[in-house]
PQR file of N, CA, C, O and H, with PARSE charges and radii, in Angstrom:
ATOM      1  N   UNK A   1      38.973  16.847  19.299 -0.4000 1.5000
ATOM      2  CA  UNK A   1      38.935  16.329  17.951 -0.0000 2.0000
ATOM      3  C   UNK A   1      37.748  15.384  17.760  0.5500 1.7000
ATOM      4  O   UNK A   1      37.286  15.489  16.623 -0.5500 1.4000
ATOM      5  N   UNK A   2      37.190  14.596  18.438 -0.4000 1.5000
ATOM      6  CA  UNK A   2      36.105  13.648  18.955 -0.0000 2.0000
ATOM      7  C   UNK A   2      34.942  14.018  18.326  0.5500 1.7000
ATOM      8  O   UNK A   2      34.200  13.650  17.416 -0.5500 1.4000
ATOM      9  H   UNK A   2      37.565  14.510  19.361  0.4000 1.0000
ATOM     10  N   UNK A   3      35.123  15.367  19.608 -0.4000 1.5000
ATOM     11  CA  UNK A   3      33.776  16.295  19.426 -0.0000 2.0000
ATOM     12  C   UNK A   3      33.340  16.698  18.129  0.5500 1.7000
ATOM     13  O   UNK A   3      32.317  16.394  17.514 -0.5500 1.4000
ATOM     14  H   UNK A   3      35.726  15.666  20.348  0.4000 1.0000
ATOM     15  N   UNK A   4      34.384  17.504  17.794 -0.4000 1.5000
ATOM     16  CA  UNK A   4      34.735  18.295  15.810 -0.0000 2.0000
ATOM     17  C   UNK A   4      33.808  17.117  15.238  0.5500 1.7000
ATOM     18  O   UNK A   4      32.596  17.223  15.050 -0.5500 1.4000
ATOM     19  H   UNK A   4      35.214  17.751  18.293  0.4000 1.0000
ATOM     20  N   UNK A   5      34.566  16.004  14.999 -0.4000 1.5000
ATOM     21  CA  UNK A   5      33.643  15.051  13.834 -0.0000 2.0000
ATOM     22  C   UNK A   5      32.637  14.906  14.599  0.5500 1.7000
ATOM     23  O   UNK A   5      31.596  15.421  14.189 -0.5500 1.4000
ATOM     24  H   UNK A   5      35.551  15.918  15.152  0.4000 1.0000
ATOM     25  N   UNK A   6      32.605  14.391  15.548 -0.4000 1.5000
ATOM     26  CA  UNK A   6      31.268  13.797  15.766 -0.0000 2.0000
ATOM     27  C   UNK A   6      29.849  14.818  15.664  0.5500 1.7000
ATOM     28  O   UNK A   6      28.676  14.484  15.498 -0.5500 1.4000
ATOM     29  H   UNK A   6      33.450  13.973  15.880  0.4000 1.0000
ATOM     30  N   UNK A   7      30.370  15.987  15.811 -0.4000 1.5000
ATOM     31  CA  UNK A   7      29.204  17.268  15.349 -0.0000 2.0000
ATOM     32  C   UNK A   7      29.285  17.111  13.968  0.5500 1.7000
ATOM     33  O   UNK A   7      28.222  16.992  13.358 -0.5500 1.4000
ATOM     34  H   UNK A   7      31.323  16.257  15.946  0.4000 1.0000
ATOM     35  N   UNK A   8      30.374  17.085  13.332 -0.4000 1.5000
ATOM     36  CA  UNK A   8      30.150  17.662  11.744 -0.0000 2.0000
ATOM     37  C   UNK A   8      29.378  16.020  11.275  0.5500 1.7000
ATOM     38  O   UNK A   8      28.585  16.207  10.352 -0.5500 1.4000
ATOM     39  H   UNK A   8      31.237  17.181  13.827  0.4000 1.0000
ATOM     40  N   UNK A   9      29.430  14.914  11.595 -0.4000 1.5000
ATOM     41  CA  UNK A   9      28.693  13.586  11.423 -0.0000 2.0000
ATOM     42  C   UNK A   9      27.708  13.944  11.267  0.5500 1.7000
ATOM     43  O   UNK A   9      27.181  13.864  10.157 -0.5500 1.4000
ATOM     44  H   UNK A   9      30.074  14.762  12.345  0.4000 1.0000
ATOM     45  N   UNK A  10      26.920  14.621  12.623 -0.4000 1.5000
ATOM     46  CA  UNK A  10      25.439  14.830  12.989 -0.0000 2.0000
ATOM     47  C   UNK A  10      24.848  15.750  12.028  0.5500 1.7000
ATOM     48  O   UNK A  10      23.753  15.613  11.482 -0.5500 1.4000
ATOM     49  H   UNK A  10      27.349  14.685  13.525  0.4000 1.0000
ATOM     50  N   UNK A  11      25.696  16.723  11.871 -0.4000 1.5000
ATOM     51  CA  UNK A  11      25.381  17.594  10.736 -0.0000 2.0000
ATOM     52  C   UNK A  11      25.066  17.016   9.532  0.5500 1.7000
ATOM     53  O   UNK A  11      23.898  17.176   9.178 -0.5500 1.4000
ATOM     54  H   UNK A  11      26.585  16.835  12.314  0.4000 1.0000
ATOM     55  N   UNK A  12      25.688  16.471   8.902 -0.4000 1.5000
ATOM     56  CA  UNK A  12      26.179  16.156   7.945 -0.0000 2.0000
ATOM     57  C   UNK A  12      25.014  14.618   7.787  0.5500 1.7000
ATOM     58  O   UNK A  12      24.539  14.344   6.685 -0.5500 1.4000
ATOM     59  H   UNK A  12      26.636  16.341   9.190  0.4000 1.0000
ATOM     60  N   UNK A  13      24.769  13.961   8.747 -0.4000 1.5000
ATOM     61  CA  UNK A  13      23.561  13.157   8.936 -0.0000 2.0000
ATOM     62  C   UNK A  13      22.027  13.759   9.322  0.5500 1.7000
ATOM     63  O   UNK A  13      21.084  13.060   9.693 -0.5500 1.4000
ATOM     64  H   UNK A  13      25.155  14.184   9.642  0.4000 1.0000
ATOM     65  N   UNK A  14      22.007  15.266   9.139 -0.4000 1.5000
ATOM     66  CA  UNK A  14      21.007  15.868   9.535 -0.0000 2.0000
ATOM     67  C   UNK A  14      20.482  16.371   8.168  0.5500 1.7000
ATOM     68  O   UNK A  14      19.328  16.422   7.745 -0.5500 1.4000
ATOM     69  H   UNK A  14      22.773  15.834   8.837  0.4000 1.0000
ATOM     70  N   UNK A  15      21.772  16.764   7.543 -0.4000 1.5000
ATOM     71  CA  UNK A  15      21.129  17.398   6.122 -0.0000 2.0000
ATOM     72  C   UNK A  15      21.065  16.388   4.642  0.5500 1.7000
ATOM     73  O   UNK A  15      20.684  16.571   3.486 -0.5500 1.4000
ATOM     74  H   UNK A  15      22.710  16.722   7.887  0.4000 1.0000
ATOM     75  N   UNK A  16      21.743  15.103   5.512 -0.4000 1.5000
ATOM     76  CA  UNK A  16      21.175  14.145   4.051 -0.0000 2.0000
ATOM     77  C   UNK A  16      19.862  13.647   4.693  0.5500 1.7000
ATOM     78  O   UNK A  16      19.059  13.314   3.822 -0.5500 1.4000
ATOM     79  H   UNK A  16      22.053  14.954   6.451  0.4000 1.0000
ATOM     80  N   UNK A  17      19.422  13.502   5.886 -0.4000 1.5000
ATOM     81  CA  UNK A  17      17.842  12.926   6.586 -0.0000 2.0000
ATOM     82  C   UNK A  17      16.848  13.949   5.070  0.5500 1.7000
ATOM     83  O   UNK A  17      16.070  13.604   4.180 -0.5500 1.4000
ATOM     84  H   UNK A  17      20.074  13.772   6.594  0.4000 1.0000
ATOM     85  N   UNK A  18      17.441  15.210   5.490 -0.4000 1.5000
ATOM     86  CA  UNK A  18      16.889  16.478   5.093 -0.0000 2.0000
ATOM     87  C   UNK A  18      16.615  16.327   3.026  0.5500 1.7000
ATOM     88  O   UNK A  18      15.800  16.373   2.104 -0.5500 1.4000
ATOM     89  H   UNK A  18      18.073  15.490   6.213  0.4000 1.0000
ATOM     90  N   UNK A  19      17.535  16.201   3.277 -0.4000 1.5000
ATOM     91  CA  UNK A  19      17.572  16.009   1.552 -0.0000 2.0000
ATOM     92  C   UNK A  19      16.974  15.062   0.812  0.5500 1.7000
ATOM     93  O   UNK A  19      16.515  15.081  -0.330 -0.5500 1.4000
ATOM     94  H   UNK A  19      18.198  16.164   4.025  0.4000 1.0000
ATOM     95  N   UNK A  20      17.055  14.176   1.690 -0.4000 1.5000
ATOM     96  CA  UNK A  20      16.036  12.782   1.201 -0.0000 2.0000
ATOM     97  C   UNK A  20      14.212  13.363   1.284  0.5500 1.7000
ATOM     98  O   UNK A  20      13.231  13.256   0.548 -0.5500 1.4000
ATOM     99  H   UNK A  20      17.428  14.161   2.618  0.4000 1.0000
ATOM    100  N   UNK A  21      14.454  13.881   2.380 -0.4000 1.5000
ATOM    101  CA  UNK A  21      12.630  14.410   3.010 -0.0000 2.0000
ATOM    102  C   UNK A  21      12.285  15.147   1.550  0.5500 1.7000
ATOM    103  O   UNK A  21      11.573  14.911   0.574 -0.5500 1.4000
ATOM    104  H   UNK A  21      15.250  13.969   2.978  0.4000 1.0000
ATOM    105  N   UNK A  22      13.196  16.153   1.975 -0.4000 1.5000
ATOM    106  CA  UNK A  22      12.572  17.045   0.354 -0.0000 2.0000
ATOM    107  C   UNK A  22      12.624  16.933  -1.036  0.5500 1.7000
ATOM    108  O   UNK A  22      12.134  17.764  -1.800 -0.5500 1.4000
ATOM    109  H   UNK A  22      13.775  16.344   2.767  0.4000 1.0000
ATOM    110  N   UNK A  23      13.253  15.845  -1.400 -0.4000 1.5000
ATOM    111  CA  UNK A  23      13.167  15.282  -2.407 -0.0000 2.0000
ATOM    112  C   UNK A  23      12.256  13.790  -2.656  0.5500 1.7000
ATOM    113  O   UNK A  23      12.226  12.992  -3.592 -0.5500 1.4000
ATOM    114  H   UNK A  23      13.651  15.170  -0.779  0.4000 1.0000
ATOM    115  N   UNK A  24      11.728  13.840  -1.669 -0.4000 1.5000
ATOM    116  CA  UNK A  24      10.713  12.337  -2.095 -0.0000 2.0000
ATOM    117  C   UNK A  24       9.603  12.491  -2.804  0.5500 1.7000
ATOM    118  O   UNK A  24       8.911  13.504  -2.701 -0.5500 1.4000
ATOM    119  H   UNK A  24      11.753  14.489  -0.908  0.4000 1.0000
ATOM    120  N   UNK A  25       9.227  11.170  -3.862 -0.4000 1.5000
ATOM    121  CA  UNK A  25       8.473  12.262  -4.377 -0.0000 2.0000
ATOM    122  C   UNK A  25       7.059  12.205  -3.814  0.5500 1.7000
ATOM    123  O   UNK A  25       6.699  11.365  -2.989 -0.5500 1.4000
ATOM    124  H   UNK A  25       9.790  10.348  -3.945  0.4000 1.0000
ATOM    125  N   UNK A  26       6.218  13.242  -4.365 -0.4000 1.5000
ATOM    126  CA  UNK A  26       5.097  13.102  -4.268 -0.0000 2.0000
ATOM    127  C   UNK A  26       3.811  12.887  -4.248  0.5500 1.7000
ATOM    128  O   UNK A  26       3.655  14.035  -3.834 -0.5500 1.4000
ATOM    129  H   UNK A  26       6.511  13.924  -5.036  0.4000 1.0000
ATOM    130  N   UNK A  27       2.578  12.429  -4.317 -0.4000 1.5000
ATOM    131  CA  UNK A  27       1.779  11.346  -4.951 -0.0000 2.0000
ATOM    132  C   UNK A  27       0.927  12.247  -4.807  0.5500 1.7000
ATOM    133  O   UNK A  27       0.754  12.894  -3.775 -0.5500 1.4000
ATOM    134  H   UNK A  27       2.705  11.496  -4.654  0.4000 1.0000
ATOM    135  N   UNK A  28      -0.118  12.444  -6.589 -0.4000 1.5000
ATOM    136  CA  UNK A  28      -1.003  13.593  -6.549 -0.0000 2.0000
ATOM    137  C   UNK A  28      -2.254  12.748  -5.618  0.5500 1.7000
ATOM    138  O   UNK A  28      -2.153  11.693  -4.992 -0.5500 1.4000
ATOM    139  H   UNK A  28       0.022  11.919  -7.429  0.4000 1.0000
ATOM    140  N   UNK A  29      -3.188  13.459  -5.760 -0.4000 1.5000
ATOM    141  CA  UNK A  29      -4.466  12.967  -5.012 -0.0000 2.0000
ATOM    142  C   UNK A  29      -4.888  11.354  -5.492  0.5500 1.7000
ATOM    143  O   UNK A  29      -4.501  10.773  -6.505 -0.5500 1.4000
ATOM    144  H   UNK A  29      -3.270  14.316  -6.268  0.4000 1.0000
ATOM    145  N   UNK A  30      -5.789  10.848  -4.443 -0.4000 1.5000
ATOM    146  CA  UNK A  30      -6.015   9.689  -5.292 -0.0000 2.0000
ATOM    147  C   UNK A  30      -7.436   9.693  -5.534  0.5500 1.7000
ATOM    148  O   UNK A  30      -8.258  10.274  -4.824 -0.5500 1.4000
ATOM    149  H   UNK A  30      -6.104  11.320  -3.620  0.4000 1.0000
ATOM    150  N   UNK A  31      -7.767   8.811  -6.889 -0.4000 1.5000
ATOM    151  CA  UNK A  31      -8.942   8.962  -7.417 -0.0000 2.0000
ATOM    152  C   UNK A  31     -10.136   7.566  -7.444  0.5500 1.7000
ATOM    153  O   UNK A  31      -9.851   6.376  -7.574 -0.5500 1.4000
ATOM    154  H   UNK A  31      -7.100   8.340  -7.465  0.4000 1.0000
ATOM    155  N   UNK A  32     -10.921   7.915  -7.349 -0.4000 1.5000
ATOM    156  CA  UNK A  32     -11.820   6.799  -7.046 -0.0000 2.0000
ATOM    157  C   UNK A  32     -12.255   6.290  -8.716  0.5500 1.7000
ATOM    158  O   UNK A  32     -13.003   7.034  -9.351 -0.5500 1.4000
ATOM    159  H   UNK A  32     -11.153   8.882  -7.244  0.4000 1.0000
ATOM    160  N   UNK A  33     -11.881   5.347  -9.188 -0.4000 1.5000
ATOM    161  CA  UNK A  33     -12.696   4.829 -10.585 -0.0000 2.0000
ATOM    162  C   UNK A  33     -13.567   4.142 -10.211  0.5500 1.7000
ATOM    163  O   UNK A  33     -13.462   2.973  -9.842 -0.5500 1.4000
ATOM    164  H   UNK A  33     -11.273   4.743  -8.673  0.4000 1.0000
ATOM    165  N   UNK A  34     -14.860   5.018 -10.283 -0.4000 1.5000
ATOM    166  CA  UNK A  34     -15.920   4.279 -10.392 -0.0000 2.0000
ATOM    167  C   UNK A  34     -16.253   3.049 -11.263  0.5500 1.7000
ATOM    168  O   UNK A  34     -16.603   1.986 -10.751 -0.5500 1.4000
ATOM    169  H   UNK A  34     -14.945   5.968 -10.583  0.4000 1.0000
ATOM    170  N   UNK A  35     -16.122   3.243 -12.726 -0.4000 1.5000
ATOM    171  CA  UNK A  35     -16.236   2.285 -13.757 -0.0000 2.0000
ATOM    172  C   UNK A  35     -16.285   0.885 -13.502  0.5500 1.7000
ATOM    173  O   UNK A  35     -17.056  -0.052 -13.712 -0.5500 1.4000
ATOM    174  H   UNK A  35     -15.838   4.107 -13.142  0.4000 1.0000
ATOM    175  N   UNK A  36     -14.781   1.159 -12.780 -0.4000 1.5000
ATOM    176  CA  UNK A  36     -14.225  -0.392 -12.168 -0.0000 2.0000
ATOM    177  C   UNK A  36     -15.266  -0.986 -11.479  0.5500 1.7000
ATOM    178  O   UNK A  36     -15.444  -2.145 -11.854 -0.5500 1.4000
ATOM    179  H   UNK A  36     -14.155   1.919 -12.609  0.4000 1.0000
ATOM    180  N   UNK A  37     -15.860  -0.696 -10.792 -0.4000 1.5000
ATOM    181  CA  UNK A  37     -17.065  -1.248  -9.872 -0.0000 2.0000
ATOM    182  C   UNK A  37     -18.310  -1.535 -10.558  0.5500 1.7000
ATOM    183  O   UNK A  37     -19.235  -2.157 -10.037 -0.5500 1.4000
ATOM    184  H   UNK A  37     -15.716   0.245 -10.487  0.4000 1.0000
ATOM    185  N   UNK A  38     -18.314  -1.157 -11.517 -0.4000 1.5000
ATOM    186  CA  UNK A  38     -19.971  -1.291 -12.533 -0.0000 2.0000
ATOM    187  C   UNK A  38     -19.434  -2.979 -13.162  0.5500 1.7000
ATOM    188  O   UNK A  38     -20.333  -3.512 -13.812 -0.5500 1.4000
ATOM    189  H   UNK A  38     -17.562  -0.652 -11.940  0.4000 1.0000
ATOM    190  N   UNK A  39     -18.431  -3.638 -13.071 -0.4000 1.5000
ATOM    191  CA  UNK A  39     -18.143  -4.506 -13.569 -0.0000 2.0000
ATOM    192  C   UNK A  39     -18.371  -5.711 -12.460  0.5500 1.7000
ATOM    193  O   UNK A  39     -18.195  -6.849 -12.894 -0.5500 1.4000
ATOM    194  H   UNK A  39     -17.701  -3.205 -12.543  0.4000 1.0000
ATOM    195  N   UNK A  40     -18.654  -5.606 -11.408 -0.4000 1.5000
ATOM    196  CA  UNK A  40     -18.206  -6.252  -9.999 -0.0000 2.0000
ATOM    197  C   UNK A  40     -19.250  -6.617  -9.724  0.5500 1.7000
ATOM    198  O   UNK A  40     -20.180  -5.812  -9.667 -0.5500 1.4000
ATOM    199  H   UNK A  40     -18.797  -4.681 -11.056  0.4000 1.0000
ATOM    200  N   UNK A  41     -19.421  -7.925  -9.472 -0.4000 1.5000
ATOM    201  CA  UNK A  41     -20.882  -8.430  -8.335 -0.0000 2.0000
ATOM    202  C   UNK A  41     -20.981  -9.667  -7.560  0.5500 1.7000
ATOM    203  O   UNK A  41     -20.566 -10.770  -7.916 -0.5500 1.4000
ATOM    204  H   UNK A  41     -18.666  -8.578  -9.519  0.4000 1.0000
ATOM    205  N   UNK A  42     -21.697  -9.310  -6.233 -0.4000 1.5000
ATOM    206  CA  UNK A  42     -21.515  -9.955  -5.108 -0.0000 2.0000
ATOM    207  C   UNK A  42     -21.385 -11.409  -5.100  0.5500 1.7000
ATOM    208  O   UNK A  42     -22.570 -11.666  -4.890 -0.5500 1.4000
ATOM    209  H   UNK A  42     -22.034  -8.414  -5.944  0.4000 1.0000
ATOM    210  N   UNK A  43     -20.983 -12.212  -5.152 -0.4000 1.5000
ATOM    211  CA  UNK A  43     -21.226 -13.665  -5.613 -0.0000 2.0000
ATOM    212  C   UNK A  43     -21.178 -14.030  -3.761  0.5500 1.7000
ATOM    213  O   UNK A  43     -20.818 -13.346  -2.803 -0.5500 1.4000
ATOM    214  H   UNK A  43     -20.021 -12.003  -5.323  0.4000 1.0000
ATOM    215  N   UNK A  44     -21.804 -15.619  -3.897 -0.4000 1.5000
ATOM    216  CA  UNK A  44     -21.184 -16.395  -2.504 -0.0000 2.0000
ATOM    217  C   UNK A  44     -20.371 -16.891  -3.044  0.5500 1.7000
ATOM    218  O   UNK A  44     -20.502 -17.091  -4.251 -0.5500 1.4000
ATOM    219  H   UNK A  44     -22.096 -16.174  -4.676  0.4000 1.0000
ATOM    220  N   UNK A  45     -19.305 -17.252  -2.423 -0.4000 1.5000
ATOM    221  CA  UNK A  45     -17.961 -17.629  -2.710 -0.0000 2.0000
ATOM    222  C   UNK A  45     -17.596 -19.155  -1.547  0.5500 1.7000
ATOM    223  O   UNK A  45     -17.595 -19.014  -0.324 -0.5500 1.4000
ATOM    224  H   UNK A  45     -19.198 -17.089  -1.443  0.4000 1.0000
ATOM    225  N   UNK A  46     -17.403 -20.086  -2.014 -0.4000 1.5000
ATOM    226  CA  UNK A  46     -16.934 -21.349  -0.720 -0.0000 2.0000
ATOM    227  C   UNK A  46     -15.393 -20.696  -0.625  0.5500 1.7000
ATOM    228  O   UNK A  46     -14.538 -20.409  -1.462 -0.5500 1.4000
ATOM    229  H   UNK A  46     -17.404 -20.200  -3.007  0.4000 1.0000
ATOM    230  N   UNK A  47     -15.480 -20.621   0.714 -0.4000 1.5000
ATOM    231  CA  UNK A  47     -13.824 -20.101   1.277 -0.0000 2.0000
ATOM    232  C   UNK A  47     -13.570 -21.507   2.056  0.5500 1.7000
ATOM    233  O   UNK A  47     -14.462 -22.085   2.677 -0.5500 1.4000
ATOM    234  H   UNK A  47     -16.175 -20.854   1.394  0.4000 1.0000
ATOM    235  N   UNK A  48     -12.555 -21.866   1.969 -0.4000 1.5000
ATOM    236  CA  UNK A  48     -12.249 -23.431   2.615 -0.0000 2.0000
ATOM    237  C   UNK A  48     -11.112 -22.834   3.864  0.5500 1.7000
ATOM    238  O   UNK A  48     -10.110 -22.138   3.699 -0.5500 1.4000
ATOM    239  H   UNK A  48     -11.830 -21.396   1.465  0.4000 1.0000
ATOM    240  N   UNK A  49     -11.691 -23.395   5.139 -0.4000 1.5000
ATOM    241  CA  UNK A  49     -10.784 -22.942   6.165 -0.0000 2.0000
ATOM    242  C   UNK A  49      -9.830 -23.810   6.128  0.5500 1.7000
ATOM    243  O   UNK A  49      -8.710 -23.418   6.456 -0.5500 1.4000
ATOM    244  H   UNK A  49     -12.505 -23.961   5.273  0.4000 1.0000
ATOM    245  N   UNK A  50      -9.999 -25.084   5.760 -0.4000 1.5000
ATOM    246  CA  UNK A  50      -8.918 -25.950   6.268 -0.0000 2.0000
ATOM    247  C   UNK A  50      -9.942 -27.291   6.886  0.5500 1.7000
ATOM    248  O   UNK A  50     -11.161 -27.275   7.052 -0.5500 1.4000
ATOM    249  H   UNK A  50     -10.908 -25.403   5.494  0.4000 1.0000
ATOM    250  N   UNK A  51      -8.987 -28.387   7.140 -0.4000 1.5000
ATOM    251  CA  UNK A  51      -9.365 -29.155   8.211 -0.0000 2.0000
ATOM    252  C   UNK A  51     -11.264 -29.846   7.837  0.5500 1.7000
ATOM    253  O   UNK A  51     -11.961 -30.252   8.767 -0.5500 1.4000
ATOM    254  H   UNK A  51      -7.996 -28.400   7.005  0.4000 1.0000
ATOM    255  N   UNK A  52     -11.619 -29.838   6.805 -0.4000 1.5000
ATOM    256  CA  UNK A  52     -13.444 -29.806   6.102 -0.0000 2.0000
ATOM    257  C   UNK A  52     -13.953 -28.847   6.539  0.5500 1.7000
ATOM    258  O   UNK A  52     -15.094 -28.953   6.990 -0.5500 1.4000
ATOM    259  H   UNK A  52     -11.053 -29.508   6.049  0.4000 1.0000
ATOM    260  N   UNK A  53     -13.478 -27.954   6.549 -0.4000 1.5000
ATOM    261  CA  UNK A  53     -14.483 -26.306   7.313 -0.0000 2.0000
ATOM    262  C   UNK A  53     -14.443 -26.049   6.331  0.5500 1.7000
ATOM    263  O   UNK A  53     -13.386 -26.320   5.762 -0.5500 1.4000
ATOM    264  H   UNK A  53     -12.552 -27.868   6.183  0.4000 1.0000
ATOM    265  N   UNK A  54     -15.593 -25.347   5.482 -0.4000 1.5000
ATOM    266  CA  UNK A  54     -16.344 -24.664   3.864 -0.0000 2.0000
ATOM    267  C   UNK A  54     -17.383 -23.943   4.713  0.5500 1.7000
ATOM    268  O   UNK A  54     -18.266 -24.406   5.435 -0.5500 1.4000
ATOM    269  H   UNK A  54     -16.452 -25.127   5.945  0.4000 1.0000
ATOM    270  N   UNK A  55     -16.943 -22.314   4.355 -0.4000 1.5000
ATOM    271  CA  UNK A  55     -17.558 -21.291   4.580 -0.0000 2.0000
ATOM    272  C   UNK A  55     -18.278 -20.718   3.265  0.5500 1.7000
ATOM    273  O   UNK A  55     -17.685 -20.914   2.204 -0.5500 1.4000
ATOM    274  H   UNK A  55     -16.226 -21.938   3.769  0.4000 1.0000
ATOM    275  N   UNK A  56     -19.680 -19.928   3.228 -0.4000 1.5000
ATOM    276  CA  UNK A  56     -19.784 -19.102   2.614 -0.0000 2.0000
ATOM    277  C   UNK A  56     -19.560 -17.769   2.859  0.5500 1.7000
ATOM    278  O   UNK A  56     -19.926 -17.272   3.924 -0.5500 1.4000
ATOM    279  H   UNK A  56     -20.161 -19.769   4.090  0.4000 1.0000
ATOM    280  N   UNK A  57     -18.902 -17.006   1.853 -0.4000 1.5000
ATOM    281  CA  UNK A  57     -18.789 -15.661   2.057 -0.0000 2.0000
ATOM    282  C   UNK A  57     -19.087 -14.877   0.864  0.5500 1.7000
ATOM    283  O   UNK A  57     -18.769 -15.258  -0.262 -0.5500 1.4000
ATOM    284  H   UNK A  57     -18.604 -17.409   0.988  0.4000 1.0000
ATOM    285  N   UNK A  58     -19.692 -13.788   1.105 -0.4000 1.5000
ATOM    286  CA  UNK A  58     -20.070 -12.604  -0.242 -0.0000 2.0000
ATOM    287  C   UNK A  58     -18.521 -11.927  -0.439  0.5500 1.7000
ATOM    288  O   UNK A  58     -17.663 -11.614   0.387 -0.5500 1.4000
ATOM    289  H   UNK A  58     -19.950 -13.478   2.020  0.4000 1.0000
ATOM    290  N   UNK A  59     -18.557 -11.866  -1.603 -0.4000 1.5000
ATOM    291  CA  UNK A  59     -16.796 -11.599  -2.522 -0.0000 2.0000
ATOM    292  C   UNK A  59     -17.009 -10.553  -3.643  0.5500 1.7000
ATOM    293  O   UNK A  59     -17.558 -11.065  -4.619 -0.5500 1.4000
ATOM    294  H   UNK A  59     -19.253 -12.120  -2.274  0.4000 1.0000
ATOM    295  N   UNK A  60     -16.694  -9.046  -3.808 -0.4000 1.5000
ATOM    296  CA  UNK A  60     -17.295  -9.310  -5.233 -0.0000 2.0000
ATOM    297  C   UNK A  60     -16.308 -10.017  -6.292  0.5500 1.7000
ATOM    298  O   UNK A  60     -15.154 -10.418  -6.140 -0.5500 1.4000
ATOM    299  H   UNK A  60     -16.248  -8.630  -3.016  0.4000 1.0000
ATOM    300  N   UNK A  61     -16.953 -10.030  -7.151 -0.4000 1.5000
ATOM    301  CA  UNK A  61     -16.335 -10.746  -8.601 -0.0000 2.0000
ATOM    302  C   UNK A  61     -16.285  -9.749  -9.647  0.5500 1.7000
ATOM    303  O   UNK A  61     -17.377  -9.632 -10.202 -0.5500 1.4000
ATOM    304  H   UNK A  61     -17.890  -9.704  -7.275  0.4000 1.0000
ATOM    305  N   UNK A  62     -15.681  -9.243  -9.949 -0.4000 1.5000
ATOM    306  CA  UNK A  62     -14.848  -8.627 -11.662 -0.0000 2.0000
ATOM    307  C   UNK A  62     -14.942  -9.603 -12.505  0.5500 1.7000
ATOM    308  O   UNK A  62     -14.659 -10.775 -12.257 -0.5500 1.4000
ATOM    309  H   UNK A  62     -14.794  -9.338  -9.498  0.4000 1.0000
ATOM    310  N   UNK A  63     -15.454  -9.049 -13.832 -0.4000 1.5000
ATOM    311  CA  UNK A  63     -14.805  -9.275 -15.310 -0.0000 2.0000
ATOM    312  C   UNK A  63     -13.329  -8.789 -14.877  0.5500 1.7000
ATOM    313  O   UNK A  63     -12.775  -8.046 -14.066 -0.5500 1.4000
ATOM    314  H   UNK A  63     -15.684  -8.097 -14.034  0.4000 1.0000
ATOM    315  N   UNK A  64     -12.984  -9.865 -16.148 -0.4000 1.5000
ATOM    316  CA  UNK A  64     -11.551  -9.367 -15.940 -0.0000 2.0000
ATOM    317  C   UNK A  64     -11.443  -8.618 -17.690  0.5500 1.7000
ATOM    318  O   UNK A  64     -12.082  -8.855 -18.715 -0.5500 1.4000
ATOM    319  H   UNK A  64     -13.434 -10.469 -16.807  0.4000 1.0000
ATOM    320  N   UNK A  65     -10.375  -7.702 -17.393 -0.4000 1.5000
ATOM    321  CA  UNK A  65      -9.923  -6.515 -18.391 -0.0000 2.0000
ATOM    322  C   UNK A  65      -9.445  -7.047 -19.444  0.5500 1.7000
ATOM    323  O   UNK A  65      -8.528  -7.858 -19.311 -0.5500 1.4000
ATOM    324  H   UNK A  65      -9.855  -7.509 -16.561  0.4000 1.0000
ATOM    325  N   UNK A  66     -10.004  -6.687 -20.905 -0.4000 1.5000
ATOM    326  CA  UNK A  66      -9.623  -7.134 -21.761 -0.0000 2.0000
ATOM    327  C   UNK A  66      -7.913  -6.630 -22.392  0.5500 1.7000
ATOM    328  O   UNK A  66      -7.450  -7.154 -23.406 -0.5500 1.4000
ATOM    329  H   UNK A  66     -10.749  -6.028 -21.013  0.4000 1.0000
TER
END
């Protein structure tokens, strides 16, 4: 009797694994927007480590979207 469920469990935990798989959904290709980037430019940026440490680093910078 053990056995009985504990197969029909596995089963039964095999075909909802299953059902979930084939029903997830799916994500079409992904696309590069260029546009977005014609808006963007390199700035130096002070990044503060902590502790008086001030780094420069190149960041770009966006307009932001109206």
């Amino acid at each position: 009797m053990k056995t009985l469920v504990s197969t029909l469990g596995l089963v039964g935990a095999t075909a909802f694994m299953a059902a979930l798989y084939l029903n997830a959904p799916s994500f079409g290709p992904v696309e590069a927007r260029e546009e977005a980037k014609a808006d963007c430019r390199m700035m130096a940026v002070d990044v503060d480590e902590g502790y008086g440490v001030t780094l420069k680093a190149l960041r770009p910078v966006c307009a932001k979207a109206p």
